[in-house]
C-alpha atoms as an extended CHARMM CRD file, in Angstrom:
* protein
*
       254  EXT
         1         1  MET       CA             -3.6480000000       27.0750000000       38.4040000000  PROA      1               0.0000000000
         2         2  VAL       CA             -4.3430000000       25.1290000000       41.8430000000  PROA      2               0.0000000000
         3         3  VAL       CA             -3.2140000000       22.2570000000       41.4540000000  PROA      3               0.0000000000
         4         4  THR       CA             -4.9170000000       19.2320000000       44.2550000000  PROA      4               0.0000000000
         5         5  CYS       CA             -3.0100000000       16.5660000000       46.0300000000  PROA      5               0.0000000000
         6         6  PRO       CA             -5.8360000000       13.1910000000       45.2430000000  PROA      6               0.0000000000
         7         7  ASN       CA             -4.0000000000       11.6750000000       47.9600000000  PROA      7               0.0000000000
         8         8  CYS       CA             -4.2580000000       14.2610000000       51.1150000000  PROA      8               0.0000000000
         9         9  GLY       CA             -6.1750000000       17.1180000000       49.7520000000  PROA      9               0.0000000000
        10        10  SER       CA             -3.3860000000       19.8280000000       49.9270000000  PROA      10              0.0000000000
        11        11  ARG       CA             -3.9770000000       22.3530000000       47.6380000000  PROA      11              0.0000000000
        12        12  TYR       CA             -1.1070000000       24.5260000000       45.1940000000  PROA      12              0.0000000000
        13        13  ALA       CA             -1.0970000000       27.7770000000       43.2900000000  PROA      13              0.0000000000
        14        14  VAL       CA              1.5540000000       26.6390000000       40.4740000000  PROA      14              0.0000000000
        15        15  ASP       CA              2.5850000000       28.1470000000       37.2600000000  PROA      15              0.0000000000
        16        16  PRO       CA              1.0300000000       26.2170000000       34.2990000000  PROA      16              0.0000000000
        17        17  LEU       CA              4.7650000000       26.9310000000       32.7950000000  PROA      17              0.0000000000
        18        18  ALA       CA              6.1060000000       24.7760000000       34.8780000000  PROA      18              0.0000000000
        19        19  ILE       CA              3.7780000000       21.3470000000       34.5610000000  PROA      19              0.0000000000
        20        20  GLY       CA              3.8040000000       22.4560000000       30.7180000000  PROA      20              0.0000000000
        21        21  PRO       CA              1.6090000000       21.4110000000       27.5360000000  PROA      21              0.0000000000
        22        22  ALA       CA              3.1010000000       17.5680000000       27.6730000000  PROA      22              0.0000000000
        23        23  GLY       CA              1.9990000000       17.4800000000       32.1790000000  PROA      23              0.0000000000
        24        24  ARG       CA              4.7010000000       16.2870000000       34.5100000000  PROA      24              0.0000000000
        25        25  THR       CA              5.1920000000       14.1350000000       37.3110000000  PROA      25              0.0000000000
        26        26  VAL       CA              4.8050000000       16.2490000000       40.8180000000  PROA      26              0.0000000000
        27        27  GLN       CA              4.6860000000       15.5980000000       44.5970000000  PROA      27              0.0000000000
        28        28  CYS       CA              2.8190000000       16.4970000000       47.4410000000  PROA      28              0.0000000000
        29        29  ALA       CA              5.3120000000       18.1930000000       50.4310000000  PROA      29              0.0000000000
        30        30  ARG       CA              3.0320000000       17.8160000000       53.1020000000  PROA      30              0.0000000000
        31        31  CYS       CA              1.7460000000       13.4010000000       52.8650000000  PROA      31              0.0000000000
        32        32  ASP       CA              5.1290000000       12.6960000000       49.5830000000  PROA      32              0.0000000000
        33        33  HSD       CA              2.7540000000       10.8200000000       47.1200000000  PROA      33              0.0000000000
        34        34  ARG       CA              3.6450000000       11.0660000000       44.0600000000  PROA      34              0.0000000000
        35        35  TRP       CA              0.9020000000       11.8830000000       40.3140000000  PROA      35              0.0000000000
        36        36  PHE       CA              1.4730000000       12.2880000000       36.9030000000  PROA      36              0.0000000000
        37        37  HSD       CA             -0.3850000000       15.8310000000       36.8280000000  PROA      37              0.0000000000
        38        38  LYS       CA             -1.6020000000       17.1690000000       32.6950000000  PROA      38              0.0000000000
        39        39  VAL       CA             -3.1930000000       20.3930000000       31.7230000000  PROA      39              0.0000000000
        40        40  GLU       CA             -6.0610000000       20.0820000000       30.4960000000  PROA      40              0.0000000000
        41        41  GLY       CA             -7.5280000000       22.2460000000       28.0980000000  PROA      41              0.0000000000
        42        42  ALA       CA             -5.9160000000       26.0430000000       27.7370000000  PROA      42              0.0000000000
        43        43  ALA       CA             -2.8840000000       26.9710000000       29.9090000000  PROA      43              0.0000000000
        44        44  PRO       CA             -4.5890000000       29.4530000000       32.0620000000  PROA      44              0.0000000000
        45        45  LEU       CA             -2.9940000000       32.2720000000       33.8980000000  PROA      45              0.0000000000
        46        46  PRO       CA             -1.4970000000       31.7780000000       37.2490000000  PROA      46              0.0000000000
        47        47  ASP       CA             -3.8530000000       33.1530000000       39.7160000000  PROA      47              0.0000000000
        48        48  ALA       CA             -3.3200000000       34.1800000000       43.4650000000  PROA      48              0.0000000000
        49        49  ALA       CA             -5.1480000000       31.0780000000       44.5660000000  PROA      49              0.0000000000
        50        50  THR       CA             -4.1030000000       29.5890000000       47.6950000000  PROA      50              0.0000000000
        51        51  ARG       CA             -4.5110000000       26.1820000000       49.5310000000  PROA      51              0.0000000000
        52        52  PRO       CA             -5.8310000000       26.1550000000       53.7330000000  PROA      52              0.0000000000
        53        53  ALA       CA             -3.0360000000       25.5510000000       55.9370000000  PROA      53              0.0000000000
        54        54  SER       CA             -3.3400000000       22.7420000000       58.2130000000  PROA      54              0.0000000000
        55        55  VAL       CA             -3.5390000000       22.2940000000       61.3280000000  PROA      55              0.0000000000
        56        56  GLY       CA             -0.0330000000       22.3690000000       63.1670000000  PROA      56              0.0000000000
        57        57  THR       CA              1.7680000000       22.3050000000       59.6670000000  PROA      57              0.0000000000
        58        58  VAL       CA              2.6900000000       24.7350000000       57.2420000000  PROA      58              0.0000000000
        59        59  ALA       CA              2.8460000000       22.9130000000       53.3190000000  PROA      59              0.0000000000
        60        60  ALA       CA              4.7670000000       24.1700000000       50.5940000000  PROA      60              0.0000000000
        61        61  LEU       CA              4.6110000000       23.9760000000       47.2650000000  PROA      61              0.0000000000
        62        62  PRO       CA              4.5580000000       20.9280000000       45.0170000000  PROA      62              0.0000000000
        63        63  ALA       CA              8.0680000000       19.9100000000       43.8790000000  PROA      63              0.0000000000
        64        64  VAL       CA              8.0280000000       19.2290000000       40.5270000000  PROA      64              0.0000000000
        65        65  ILE       CA             10.3300000000       16.4020000000       39.1950000000  PROA      65              0.0000000000
        66        66  PRO       CA             12.2920000000       16.7360000000       35.8660000000  PROA      66              0.0000000000
        67        67  PRO       CA             11.8550000000       14.6070000000       33.5780000000  PROA      67              0.0000000000
        68        68  LYS       CA             15.0150000000       12.0680000000       33.5450000000  PROA      68              0.0000000000
        69        69  PRO       CA             16.8750000000       12.9050000000       30.1070000000  PROA      69              0.0000000000
        70        70  GLU       CA             17.2600000000       10.5430000000       26.9070000000  PROA      70              0.0000000000
        71        71  PHE       CA             20.1990000000        8.6780000000       26.6390000000  PROA      71              0.0000000000
        72        72  ALA       CA             22.1460000000        9.4750000000       23.5080000000  PROA      72              0.0000000000
        73        73  TRP       CA             22.2030000000        5.9890000000       21.9000000000  PROA      73              0.0000000000
        74        74  ARG       CA             22.6760000000        7.5730000000       18.3260000000  PROA      74              0.0000000000
        75        75  ARG       CA             25.5730000000        8.9650000000       19.1120000000  PROA      75              0.0000000000
        76        76  ALA       CA             27.0630000000        6.1710000000       21.3860000000  PROA      76              0.0000000000
        77        77  VAL       CA             26.0370000000        3.5840000000       18.6010000000  PROA      77              0.0000000000
        78        78  ALA       CA             28.3460000000        5.9730000000       15.8830000000  PROA      78              0.0000000000
        79        79  ILE       CA             31.5600000000        6.4110000000       18.6350000000  PROA      79              0.0000000000
        80        80  ALA       CA             31.3260000000        2.5230000000       18.8050000000  PROA      80              0.0000000000
        81        81  ALA       CA             31.7240000000        1.8760000000       14.9960000000  PROA      81              0.0000000000
        82        82  VAL       CA             34.1600000000        4.5360000000       14.4590000000  PROA      82              0.0000000000
        83        83  VAL       CA             36.1080000000        2.9230000000       16.9440000000  PROA      83              0.0000000000
        84        84  VAL       CA             35.3480000000       -0.8540000000       15.4600000000  PROA      84              0.0000000000
        85        85  VAL       CA             36.7870000000        0.3730000000       12.2970000000  PROA      85              0.0000000000
        86        86  LEU       CA             40.3300000000        2.4860000000       13.6900000000  PROA      86              0.0000000000
        87        87  ALA       CA             41.4640000000       -0.8080000000       15.2520000000  PROA      87              0.0000000000
        88        88  ALA       CA             40.2830000000       -2.7320000000       12.1890000000  PROA      88              0.0000000000
        89        89  ALA       CA             42.3270000000       -0.8670000000       10.2150000000  PROA      89              0.0000000000
        90        90  THR       CA             45.5970000000       -0.3130000000       12.2360000000  PROA      90              0.0000000000
        91        91  LEU       CA             45.8640000000       -4.4030000000       12.9560000000  PROA      91              0.0000000000
        92        92  PHE       CA             45.3200000000       -4.7630000000        9.3930000000  PROA      92              0.0000000000
        93        93  ALA       CA             48.1510000000       -2.3400000000        8.7340000000  PROA      93              0.0000000000
        94        94  PHE       CA             50.2990000000       -3.9510000000       11.0900000000  PROA      94              0.0000000000
        95        95  ARG       CA             49.9990000000       -7.3180000000       10.1680000000  PROA      95              0.0000000000
        96        96  ARG       CA             50.6290000000       -6.2900000000        6.3870000000  PROA      96              0.0000000000
        97        97  GLU       CA             53.7410000000       -4.5290000000        7.9070000000  PROA      97              0.0000000000
        98        98  ILE       CA             54.7530000000       -7.4830000000        9.6970000000  PROA      98              0.0000000000
        99        99  SER       CA             54.4360000000       -9.9340000000        6.0350000000  PROA      99              0.0000000000
       100       100  THR       CA             56.2830000000       -7.5930000000        4.5150000000  PROA      100             0.0000000000
       101       101  MET       CA             59.4260000000       -7.9420000000        7.3220000000  PROA      101             0.0000000000
       102       102  MET       CA             59.0210000000      -11.6030000000        7.2190000000  PROA      102             0.0000000000
       103       103  SER       CA             58.9970000000      -11.4310000000        3.1650000000  PROA      103             0.0000000000
       104       104  TYR       CA             61.8740000000       -9.6230000000        3.0220000000  PROA      104             0.0000000000
       105       105  GLU       CA             64.4030000000      -11.3130000000        5.3900000000  PROA      105             0.0000000000
       106       106  ALA       CA             63.0470000000      -14.4380000000        3.3130000000  PROA      106             0.0000000000
       107       107  ARG       CA             64.4510000000      -12.9720000000        0.1620000000  PROA      107             0.0000000000
       108       108  ALA       CA             67.7230000000      -11.3160000000        2.3950000000  PROA      108             0.0000000000
       109       109  SER       CA             67.9640000000      -15.1810000000        3.4480000000  PROA      109             0.0000000000
       110       110  THR       CA             68.2700000000      -17.5120000000        0.5760000000  PROA      110             0.0000000000
       111       111  PRO       CA             71.9640000000      -17.7240000000       -0.8400000000  PROA      111             0.0000000000
       112       112  ILE       CA             72.2770000000      -16.1010000000       -4.5730000000  PROA      112             0.0000000000
       113       113  GLN       CA             73.3010000000      -19.3970000000       -7.1370000000  PROA      113             0.0000000000
       114       114  VAL       CA             75.8990000000      -18.9780000000       -9.4150000000  PROA      114             0.0000000000
       115       115  THR       CA             76.6280000000      -21.4590000000      -12.1400000000  PROA      115             0.0000000000
       116       116  ALA       CA             79.2260000000      -22.3830000000      -14.7560000000  PROA      116             0.0000000000
       117       117  ALA       CA             76.6930000000      -21.3750000000      -17.4430000000  PROA      117             0.0000000000
       118       118  SER       CA             76.2090000000      -17.7360000000      -16.5800000000  PROA      118             0.0000000000
       119       119  VAL       CA             80.4820000000      -16.7180000000      -16.1120000000  PROA      119             0.0000000000
       120       120  PRO       CA             81.9490000000      -16.8260000000      -19.5690000000  PROA      120             0.0000000000
       121       121  PRO       CA             84.8540000000      -18.3280000000      -20.0980000000  PROA      121             0.0000000000
       122       122  PRO       CA             87.7420000000      -16.2050000000      -21.7000000000  PROA      122             0.0000000000
       123       123  PRO       CA             88.0830000000      -15.4990000000      -25.7540000000  PROA      123             0.0000000000
       124       124  SER       CA             91.2840000000      -17.2580000000      -25.5980000000  PROA      124             0.0000000000
       125       125  ALA       CA             90.1800000000      -20.8280000000      -23.7920000000  PROA      125             0.0000000000
       126       126  THR       CA             87.9270000000      -21.2550000000      -26.2520000000  PROA      126             0.0000000000
       127       127  ALA       CA             90.2820000000      -21.7750000000      -29.0420000000  PROA      127             0.0000000000
       128       128  THR       CA             92.5660000000      -23.4510000000      -27.9160000000  PROA      128             0.0000000000
       129       129  GLN       CA             91.0000000000      -25.3850000000      -25.7180000000  PROA      129             0.0000000000
       130       130  SER       CA             88.9160000000      -28.5810000000      -26.1530000000  PROA      130             0.0000000000
       131       131  PRO       CA             85.8470000000      -29.8210000000      -24.4030000000  PROA      131             0.0000000000
       132       132  ALA       CA             87.3340000000      -31.9800000000      -21.4820000000  PROA      132             0.0000000000
       133       133  PRO       CA             85.7140000000      -36.2260000000      -23.1140000000  PROA      133             0.0000000000
       134       134  ALA       CA             82.8700000000      -37.3060000000      -20.3610000000  PROA      134             0.0000000000
       135       135  ALA       CA             83.3000000000      -39.9080000000      -17.6730000000  PROA      135             0.0000000000
       136       136  PRO       CA             82.5810000000      -43.1610000000      -18.3430000000  PROA      136             0.0000000000
       137       137  PRO       CA             79.3470000000      -44.5240000000      -16.9230000000  PROA      137             0.0000000000
       138       138  SER       CA             80.6500000000      -46.8170000000      -13.0720000000  PROA      138             0.0000000000
       139       139  PRO       CA             78.8540000000      -50.2610000000      -13.2920000000  PROA      139             0.0000000000
       140       140  PRO       CA             76.5280000000      -51.2820000000      -10.9230000000  PROA      140             0.0000000000
       141       141  SER       CA             77.3950000000      -52.0150000000       -7.8580000000  PROA      141             0.0000000000
       142       142  VAL       CA             77.1980000000      -56.4170000000       -6.4720000000  PROA      142             0.0000000000
       143       143  ILE       CA             78.7450000000      -58.1310000000       -3.9790000000  PROA      143             0.0000000000
       144       144  LEU       CA             80.5390000000      -61.2590000000       -4.8650000000  PROA      144             0.0000000000
       145       145  THR       CA             80.2710000000      -64.3600000000       -2.8470000000  PROA      145             0.0000000000
       146       146  THR       CA             80.7410000000      -67.5730000000       -2.6630000000  PROA      146             0.0000000000
       147       147  ALA       CA             78.7750000000      -69.6950000000       -4.5350000000  PROA      147             0.0000000000
       148       148  ASN       CA             77.8070000000      -73.2660000000       -3.6590000000  PROA      148             0.0000000000
       149       149  ASN       CA             80.7730000000      -74.7270000000       -6.2780000000  PROA      149             0.0000000000
       150       150  GLY       CA             83.4780000000      -72.6350000000       -4.2840000000  PROA      150             0.0000000000
       151       151  GLY       CA             83.4300000000      -69.9050000000       -7.1650000000  PROA      151             0.0000000000
       152       152  PRO       CA             82.3990000000      -66.1450000000       -6.5180000000  PROA      152             0.0000000000
       153       153  ALA       CA             78.8320000000      -65.3150000000       -7.3630000000  PROA      153             0.0000000000
       154       154  ALA       CA             76.8590000000      -61.9600000000       -7.6640000000  PROA      154             0.0000000000
       155       155  ARG       CA             74.2530000000      -61.2480000000       -5.5600000000  PROA      155             0.0000000000
       156       156  SER       CA             71.9490000000      -58.2770000000       -4.4630000000  PROA      156             0.0000000000
       157       157  ALA       CA             73.2760000000      -55.5310000000       -2.3210000000  PROA      157             0.0000000000
       158       158  ARG       CA             69.5470000000      -55.4870000000       -0.6170000000  PROA      158             0.0000000000
       159       159  PRO       CA             70.1190000000      -56.9790000000        3.2200000000  PROA      159             0.0000000000
       160       160  PRO       CA             68.3740000000      -60.1660000000        4.5610000000  PROA      160             0.0000000000
       161       161  GLN       CA             63.9990000000      -59.3960000000        5.5830000000  PROA      161             0.0000000000
       162       162  VAL       CA             64.3330000000      -60.5480000000        8.6890000000  PROA      162             0.0000000000
       163       163  GLU       CA             60.8730000000      -62.3090000000        9.2850000000  PROA      163             0.0000000000
       164       164  VAL       CA             59.5540000000      -61.1630000000       13.1720000000  PROA      164             0.0000000000
       165       165  ALA       CA             58.4530000000      -63.1580000000       15.4770000000  PROA      165             0.0000000000
       166       166  ARG       CA             54.8680000000      -62.6310000000       15.9900000000  PROA      166             0.0000000000
       167       167  PRO       CA             51.4390000000      -64.2690000000       18.7430000000  PROA      167             0.0000000000
       168       168  ASN       CA             48.3360000000      -65.0580000000       16.5540000000  PROA      168             0.0000000000
       169       169  ILE       CA             45.6980000000      -65.7510000000       19.6030000000  PROA      169             0.0000000000
       170       170  GLU       CA             42.4820000000      -67.6890000000       18.2310000000  PROA      170             0.0000000000
       171       171  VAL       CA             38.7920000000      -69.2320000000       19.5070000000  PROA      171             0.0000000000
       172       172  ASP       CA             39.1020000000      -73.1370000000       18.5950000000  PROA      172             0.0000000000
       173       173  LEU       CA             35.8690000000      -73.6140000000       17.6570000000  PROA      173             0.0000000000
       174       174  ALA       CA             36.5560000000      -77.3080000000       17.2990000000  PROA      174             0.0000000000
       175       175  PHE       CA             36.4380000000      -76.6080000000       21.8700000000  PROA      175             0.0000000000
       176       176  SER       CA             33.4350000000      -74.2350000000       22.0680000000  PROA      176             0.0000000000
       177       177  LYS       CA             29.8810000000      -74.5280000000       23.2550000000  PROA      177             0.0000000000
       178       178  ILE       CA             27.0640000000      -72.9900000000       24.8700000000  PROA      178             0.0000000000
       179       179  ASP       CA             25.7820000000      -74.5630000000       27.8990000000  PROA      179             0.0000000000
       180       180  VAL       CA             22.8150000000      -73.5570000000       30.4010000000  PROA      180             0.0000000000
       181       181  VAL       CA             23.7320000000      -72.8740000000       34.1630000000  PROA      181             0.0000000000
       182       182  ASP       CA             20.9330000000      -71.4830000000       36.6350000000  PROA      182             0.0000000000
       183       183  GLY       CA             18.7680000000      -70.1180000000       34.0070000000  PROA      183             0.0000000000
       184       184  ARG       CA             21.6720000000      -67.9750000000       31.7600000000  PROA      184             0.0000000000
       185       185  TYR       CA             23.5220000000      -69.1200000000       28.8080000000  PROA      185             0.0000000000
       186       186  VAL       CA             27.5180000000      -69.8720000000       28.8230000000  PROA      186             0.0000000000
       187       187  VAL       CA             29.7400000000      -69.9690000000       26.1440000000  PROA      187             0.0000000000
       188       188  ARG       CA             32.2750000000      -72.3350000000       26.7300000000  PROA      188             0.0000000000
       189       189  GLY       CA             35.4310000000      -72.9860000000       24.2550000000  PROA      189             0.0000000000
       190       190  GLN       CA             39.8800000000      -73.0540000000       24.1130000000  PROA      190             0.0000000000
       191       191  LEU       CA             42.1290000000      -70.4080000000       23.4940000000  PROA      191             0.0000000000
       192       192  VAL       CA             45.4980000000      -71.4090000000       21.0920000000  PROA      192             0.0000000000
       193       193  ASN       CA             48.0660000000      -69.0690000000       20.2190000000  PROA      193             0.0000000000
       194       194  ASN       CA             49.4860000000      -69.8570000000       16.6410000000  PROA      194             0.0000000000
       195       195  GLY       CA             51.4830000000      -68.0970000000       15.9760000000  PROA      195             0.0000000000
       196       196  LYS       CA             55.5490000000      -68.3120000000       16.3270000000  PROA      196             0.0000000000
       197       197  ALA       CA             56.2140000000      -65.7280000000       20.0100000000  PROA      197             0.0000000000
       198       198  ALA       CA             53.9140000000      -65.4580000000       23.5430000000  PROA      198             0.0000000000
       199       199  GLY       CA             51.0290000000      -63.5160000000       23.5400000000  PROA      199             0.0000000000
       200       200  SER       CA             47.8780000000      -62.2490000000       25.6760000000  PROA      200             0.0000000000
       201       201  THR       CA             44.3320000000      -61.2200000000       24.7340000000  PROA      201             0.0000000000
       202       202  THR       CA             42.2160000000      -58.5300000000       26.5560000000  PROA      202             0.0000000000
       203       203  LEU       CA             39.1450000000      -58.5600000000       25.0430000000  PROA      203             0.0000000000
       204       204  LEU       CA             36.4150000000      -61.6890000000       24.3240000000  PROA      204             0.0000000000
       205       205  ARG       CA             33.4400000000      -60.1740000000       21.4230000000  PROA      205             0.0000000000
       206       206  LEU       CA             30.4660000000      -62.6510000000       21.1770000000  PROA      206             0.0000000000
       207       207  THR       CA             28.9880000000      -62.0960000000       17.5730000000  PROA      207             0.0000000000
       208       208  PHE       CA             25.2770000000      -62.7920000000       17.2810000000  PROA      208             0.0000000000
       209       209  LYS       CA             23.9090000000      -64.4410000000       14.1040000000  PROA      209             0.0000000000
       210       210  LYS       CA             20.6910000000      -65.8390000000       12.3980000000  PROA      210             0.0000000000
       211       211  ASN       CA             21.7450000000      -67.8950000000        9.8550000000  PROA      211             0.0000000000
       212       212  GLU       CA             23.8330000000      -65.2190000000        7.5440000000  PROA      212             0.0000000000
       213       213  GLU       CA             22.2780000000      -62.4200000000        9.0980000000  PROA      213             0.0000000000
       214       214  VAL       CA             24.2100000000      -60.2730000000       12.1310000000  PROA      214             0.0000000000
       215       215  LEU       CA             21.9960000000      -59.2360000000       14.5860000000  PROA      215             0.0000000000
       216       216  GLY       CA             24.9010000000      -57.1870000000       16.2310000000  PROA      216             0.0000000000
       217       217  GLU       CA             27.7640000000      -57.9710000000       18.6960000000  PROA      217             0.0000000000
       218       218  ARG       CA             28.8490000000      -57.6750000000       22.2910000000  PROA      218             0.0000000000
       219       219  SER       CA             32.4010000000      -57.2980000000       24.1040000000  PROA      219             0.0000000000
       220       220  PHE       CA             33.5450000000      -58.6480000000       27.2540000000  PROA      220             0.0000000000
       221       221  PRO       CA             36.6670000000      -57.6950000000       28.9300000000  PROA      221             0.0000000000
       222       222  MET       CA             38.9470000000      -61.3070000000       29.0080000000  PROA      222             0.0000000000
       223       223  VAL       CA             42.7750000000      -61.4570000000       30.2090000000  PROA      223             0.0000000000
       224       224  GLU       CA             44.4140000000      -64.7800000000       29.5020000000  PROA      224             0.0000000000
       225       225  GLY       CA             47.9620000000      -65.1210000000       28.8830000000  PROA      225             0.0000000000
       226       226  PRO       CA             51.0850000000      -64.9610000000       28.4970000000  PROA      226             0.0000000000
       227       227  LEU       CA             49.9020000000      -68.4140000000       26.0350000000  PROA      227             0.0000000000
       228       228  PRO       CA             53.1480000000      -69.6760000000       24.5170000000  PROA      228             0.0000000000
       229       229  PRO       CA             53.4140000000      -70.7200000000       20.2960000000  PROA      229             0.0000000000
       230       230  GLY       CA             51.4480000000      -73.4320000000       20.4930000000  PROA      230             0.0000000000
       231       231  GLY       CA             49.5950000000      -73.5550000000       24.6170000000  PROA      231             0.0000000000
       232       232  ARG       CA             46.0150000000      -73.3180000000       25.2300000000  PROA      232             0.0000000000
       233       233  THR       CA             43.6600000000      -72.1460000000       27.7960000000  PROA      233             0.0000000000
       234       234  SER       CA             40.0410000000      -72.9660000000       28.4410000000  PROA      234             0.0000000000
       235       235  PHE       CA             37.8490000000      -69.9910000000       29.4490000000  PROA      235             0.0000000000
       236       236  SER       CA             33.7940000000      -69.1550000000       30.1770000000  PROA      236             0.0000000000
       237       237  GLN       CA             31.6190000000      -66.0910000000       30.0270000000  PROA      237             0.0000000000
       238       238  ALA       CA             27.8290000000      -65.3840000000       31.0300000000  PROA      238             0.0000000000
       239       239  LEU       CA             25.7550000000      -64.5700000000       28.7030000000  PROA      239             0.0000000000
       240       240  ASP       CA             21.8080000000      -63.0420000000       29.3250000000  PROA      240             0.0000000000
       241       241  ASP       CA             19.4160000000      -62.2520000000       26.9960000000  PROA      241             0.0000000000
       242       242  PRO       CA             20.5580000000      -62.5680000000       23.5010000000  PROA      242             0.0000000000
       243       243  PRO       CA             19.2340000000      -61.1080000000       20.6530000000  PROA      243             0.0000000000
       244       244  SER       CA             16.1000000000      -61.9110000000       19.8290000000  PROA      244             0.0000000000
       245       245  GLY       CA             15.8830000000      -65.3350000000       17.1590000000  PROA      245             0.0000000000
       246       246  THR       CA             19.5680000000      -65.9690000000       17.5730000000  PROA      246             0.0000000000
       247       247  THR       CA             20.6120000000      -69.4490000000       15.8550000000  PROA      247             0.0000000000
       248       248  ASP       CA             24.7530000000      -68.6570000000       16.3720000000  PROA      248             0.0000000000
       249       249  ILE       CA             27.2420000000      -67.2310000000       18.4170000000  PROA      249             0.0000000000
       250       250  VAL       CA             30.5170000000      -66.5240000000       17.1760000000  PROA      250             0.0000000000
       251       251  PRO       CA             33.4150000000      -65.9380000000       19.8610000000  PROA      251             0.0000000000
       252       252  ALA       CA             36.8630000000      -64.1170000000       18.7540000000  PROA      252             0.0000000000
       253       253  VAL       CA             39.4600000000      -62.6940000000       20.9050000000  PROA      253             0.0000000000
       254       254  GLU       CA             41.5040000000      -59.6940000000       20.8860000000  PROA      254             0.0000000000
């Protein structure tokens, strides 16, 4: 059969069996053009037709490009499945062997306890010896101290509890107020330490209320102190845009 290049018009005598009934991609030996050629109708017998020789160039037969082999996906998937199953079986057997060894070592390291009831007494001893009398219960332990009248008195053995002195810093609401300075709200007040030890504050928390309803909270860093027991100090905090509808602002410290 004759195959003609659609790009340069070169003609080639090609065996139809080399093309096949499904067709294949061929390449022109003169201009390197590639196209898919398919045999139309029944494959004719090869003829003796030849292409005309080009001027100054001898063209060869077209190069037949074999199709790319398809990758064996099914085989690859089957091999991967077998490898995964073998790895899982090996891991399961390894973990089971380690568990068995650990259980055996735990049983081997547990000492065997032998009690007196497991050893029977000799026959002669059971006929002649009587059971030993039970020991009397020990009296509860007490500590004798000197009472107010000079005589001994019993008291509990529990040691006395020592109270730990702690600070208790609060906002004195009687001295708290809200001022408006340059169009901004300013919360002013005093801190008082009602505890028995000196302490400091780290945070000021403002709670916004509308009557009894809580509208929100805001926290501001505030480091004051250390305040001694009974000590006082003043504070102030600027505030912008409180929640709409706020009627009360309750300050607290931490």
